[in-house]
Tab-separated table of C-alpha atoms in Angstrom:
chain	number	residue	atom	x	y	z
A	72	MET	CA	83.119	85.902	127.705
A	73	ASN	CA	84.261	85.597	131.331
A	74	GLN	CA	82.491	84.928	134.533
A	75	GLN	CA	81.583	87.914	135.136
A	76	GLU	CA	80.343	89.203	131.878
A	77	CYS	CA	78.532	85.781	131.885
A	78	GLN	CA	76.595	86.062	135.346
A	79	THR	CA	75.668	90.331	134.372
A	80	ALA	CA	75.084	89.786	130.395
A	81	ASN	CA	71.908	91.977	129.558
A	82	TRP	CA	71.316	89.281	126.470
A	83	GLN	CA	68.692	91.736	124.724
A	84	ALA	CA	71.622	94.375	124.357
A	85	LEU	CA	74.198	91.667	123.392
A	86	GLY	CA	71.709	90.586	120.848
A	87	TYR	CA	71.176	94.074	119.839
A	88	MET	CA	74.642	94.738	119.314
A	89	ASP	CA	75.597	91.377	117.225
A	90	GLY	CA	72.249	92.287	115.110
A	91	SER	CA	73.503	96.069	114.606
A	92	GLN	CA	77.074	94.838	113.555
A	93	GLY	CA	75.900	91.614	111.048
A	94	GLU	CA	76.484	89.397	112.702
A	95	SER	CA	75.711	85.812	112.252
A	96	SER	CA	72.773	84.550	114.982
A	97	THR	CA	75.491	81.483	115.390
A	98	GLN	CA	77.379	84.481	117.878
A	99	PHE	CA	74.506	83.467	120.353
A	100	ASN	CA	75.757	79.817	120.550
A	101	GLU	CA	79.508	80.772	120.951
A	102	ARG	CA	78.094	83.366	124.013
A	103	SER	CA	76.095	80.505	125.372
A	104	SER	CA	78.802	78.304	125.376
A	105	ALA	CA	81.275	79.718	126.939
A	106	CYS	CA	78.396	80.611	129.614
A	107	SER	CA	78.130	77.341	130.324
A	108	GLU	CA	81.225	76.711	131.497
A	109	TYR	CA	80.344	78.624	134.336
A	110	ASN	CA	77.245	77.243	134.984
A	111	VAL	CA	75.322	80.623	133.426
A	112	HIS	CA	72.088	80.180	131.212
A	113	ALA	CA	72.054	82.064	128.190
A	114	ASP	CA	68.519	83.765	127.485
A	115	PHE	CA	67.551	82.932	123.900
A	116	LYS	CA	64.212	84.785	124.045
A	117	GLN	CA	65.672	88.054	125.056
A	118	TYR	CA	69.211	87.875	122.845
A	119	GLN	CA	66.825	87.373	119.134
A	120	LEU	CA	64.756	90.081	120.737
A	121	GLY	CA	67.587	92.231	120.741
A	122	TYR	CA	69.276	90.927	117.661
A	123	ASN	CA	66.187	91.215	115.620
A	124	LYS	CA	66.500	95.195	116.271
A	125	GLY	CA	69.433	95.357	115.740
A	126	LEU	CA	69.064	94.032	112.666
A	127	ILE	CA	66.404	96.710	111.453
A	128	THR	CA	69.418	99.413	112.389
A	129	TYR	CA	71.788	97.244	110.272
A	130	CYS	CA	69.632	95.703	107.291
A	131	THR	CA	69.339	99.176	105.294
A	132	GLU	CA	70.617	100.189	101.955
A	133	SER	CA	72.463	102.925	103.505
A	134	HIS	CA	74.304	100.774	105.966
A	135	GLY	CA	74.612	98.128	102.930
A	136	PHE	CA	76.630	100.765	101.094
A	137	PHE	CA	78.704	101.704	104.374
A	138	VAL	CA	79.753	97.889	104.486
A	139	GLY	CA	80.483	97.376	100.703
A	140	SER	CA	82.436	100.740	100.486
A	141	HIS	CA	84.506	99.797	103.488
A	142	GLY	CA	85.520	96.127	101.958
A	143	LYS	CA	83.560	94.389	104.624
A	144	SER	CA	81.620	91.107	103.798
A	145	TYR	CA	78.319	90.644	104.089
A	146	GLN	CA	77.281	87.752	106.152
A	147	GLY	CA	73.583	87.218	104.855
A	148	VAL	CA	71.835	88.122	107.671
A	149	CYS	CA	69.275	90.336	107.011
A	150	PRO	CA	65.707	89.138	106.331
A	151	GLN	CA	63.875	89.053	102.814
A	152	ASN	CA	61.879	92.058	103.560
A	153	THR	CA	65.177	94.490	103.959
A	154	ALA	CA	67.877	91.867	101.893
A	155	GLN	CA	66.723	93.566	98.746
A	156	ALA	CA	67.651	96.923	99.886
A	157	PHE	CA	71.023	96.144	101.572
A	158	ILE	CA	72.310	94.293	99.208
A	159	LYS	CA	71.688	97.443	96.764
A	160	GLY	CA	73.249	99.422	98.923
A	161	TYR	CA	75.651	96.923	99.352
A	162	ASN	CA	76.814	96.488	95.713
A	163	HIS	CA	77.218	100.327	95.337
A	164	GLY	CA	79.636	100.489	98.103
A	165	GLN	CA	81.282	97.184	96.626
A	166	GLN	CA	81.769	99.513	93.148
A	167	LEU	CA	82.931	102.781	95.361
A	168	TYR	CA	85.163	100.235	97.049
A	169	THR	CA	86.934	98.445	94.224
A	170	ALA	CA	87.568	101.787	92.058
A	171	GLN	CA	89.040	103.045	95.193
A	172	GLU	CA	91.563	100.131	95.707
A	173	ASN	CA	92.141	100.030	91.918
A	174	VAL	CA	93.413	103.647	92.231
A	175	SER	CA	95.298	102.760	95.439
A	176	ARG	CA	97.057	99.808	93.515
A	177	ALA	CA	97.882	101.703	90.273
A	178	GLU	CA	99.626	104.924	92.798
A	179	ARG	CA	101.890	101.957	94.503
A	180	GLU	CA	102.874	100.636	91.253
A	181	LEU	CA	103.275	104.108	89.710
A	182	SER	CA	105.474	104.836	93.077
A	183	TYR	CA	107.365	101.434	92.535
A	184	GLU	CA	108.081	102.708	88.798
A	185	GLN	CA	109.233	105.841	89.768
A	186	HIS	CA	111.792	104.409	92.376
A	187	GLU	CA	113.216	101.643	89.704
A	188	ILE	CA	114.017	104.422	87.317
A	189	ASP	CA	115.635	106.262	89.916
A	190	ASN	CA	117.516	103.016	90.692
A	191	GLN	CA	118.589	102.054	87.011
A	192	LYS	CA	119.554	105.673	86.737
A	193	GLU	CA	122.950	104.243	88.186
A	194	LYS	CA	123.389	101.428	86.687
A	195	LEU	CA	122.535	103.003	83.159
A	196	ASN	CA	126.265	104.995	84.130
A	197	ASP	CA	127.575	101.834	84.940
A	198	LEU	CA	126.695	100.592	81.547
A	199	LYS	CA	127.633	103.695	79.479
A	200	ASN	CA	131.076	103.559	80.810
A	201	SER	CA	131.786	100.018	80.573
A	202	LEU	CA	130.921	100.465	76.889
A	203	ILE	CA	133.475	102.969	76.692
A	204	TYR	CA	136.240	102.342	78.885
A	205	ASP	CA	135.880	97.765	78.925
A	206	GLN	CA	137.314	95.391	76.593
A	207	LEU	CA	134.220	93.891	75.416
A	208	THR	CA	133.431	91.094	72.928
A	209	PRO	CA	130.922	92.177	70.731
A	210	ARG	CA	128.117	89.968	72.034
A	211	GLU	CA	129.191	91.503	75.534
A	212	ARG	CA	128.708	94.903	73.961
A	213	ARG	CA	125.398	93.762	72.209
A	214	GLU	CA	124.024	92.758	75.697
A	215	LYS	CA	124.963	95.838	77.228
A	216	LEU	CA	123.079	98.194	74.574
A	217	ASP	CA	120.185	96.107	75.121
A	218	GLU	CA	120.142	96.913	78.826
A	219	ILE	CA	120.544	100.395	77.895
A	220	ASP	CA	117.596	100.140	75.825
A	221	LYS	CA	115.969	98.288	78.204
A	222	ILE	CA	116.465	101.217	81.214
A	223	ASN	CA	115.828	103.772	78.622
A	224	ASN	CA	112.284	102.361	77.814
A	225	ARG	CA	111.523	102.642	81.341
A	226	PRO	CA	110.198	106.274	81.333
A	227	ASN	CA	107.708	105.014	79.164
A	228	ASP	CA	106.268	102.463	81.773
A	229	LEU	CA	106.021	105.377	83.677
A	230	LYS	CA	103.908	106.948	81.238
A	231	ARG	CA	102.048	104.399	80.718
A	232	LYS	CA	101.022	103.888	84.248
A	233	GLN	CA	100.321	107.251	85.105
A	234	HIS	CA	97.781	107.090	82.813
A	235	GLN	CA	96.561	104.433	83.626
A	236	LEU	CA	96.157	105.536	87.214
A	237	ASN	CA	94.486	108.940	85.484
A	238	LYS	CA	92.260	106.647	84.278
A	239	LEU	CA	91.124	104.801	86.889
A	240	LYS	CA	91.127	108.213	89.180
A	241	GLN	CA	88.387	109.730	86.746
A	242	GLU	CA	86.789	106.116	86.898
A	243	LEU	CA	86.724	106.950	90.513
A	244	GLU	CA	85.095	110.014	90.434
A	245	LYS	CA	82.396	108.968	88.161
A	246	VAL	CA	81.239	106.440	90.631
A	247	ARG	CA	81.466	108.918	93.586
A	248	ALA	CA	79.646	111.415	91.580
A	249	GLN	CA	76.872	108.197	91.002
A	250	MET	CA	77.192	107.228	94.405
A	251	ASN	CA	76.408	110.862	95.850
A	252	LYS	CA	73.101	110.675	93.778
A	253	TYR	CA	72.082	107.928	96.463
A	254	TYR	CA	73.872	108.435	99.200
């Protein structure tokens, strides 16, 4: 915080903002320390009052779901009487987030695999031409044939990855359907 922010601070509003965002109450120490450089006294009582009100907004099951489904971490700030509901929602949200991330990762892998197959087509033609026109030893010929086999098997990898992606999408839809019952 700069000097002007310290001098005009509404400590209750700052506490509310930190609490409603699930920030640790140690934020007060950081703010207080920054303001002490300008000889401004931070009002802990007002900050704490706002912080506790902010936690009421933050520490709900539906907000826990929101936090978890966006891949954000939980700082363990909810009071005992609301923590269980928040964590339940948070865990559900994490399930959804994980399923979405698995689908995204599989889509990237599939895209990469398709790109690699496209790149290998030219190499395949070069290898075939080499087999036909180059003077090769039996060993060199075998190596080129093995490489051709490897390239020809790439579409199988693509099919496998596509199948995996489809399974992950089905799992994601199941998780979404299950979460729709709650949220």
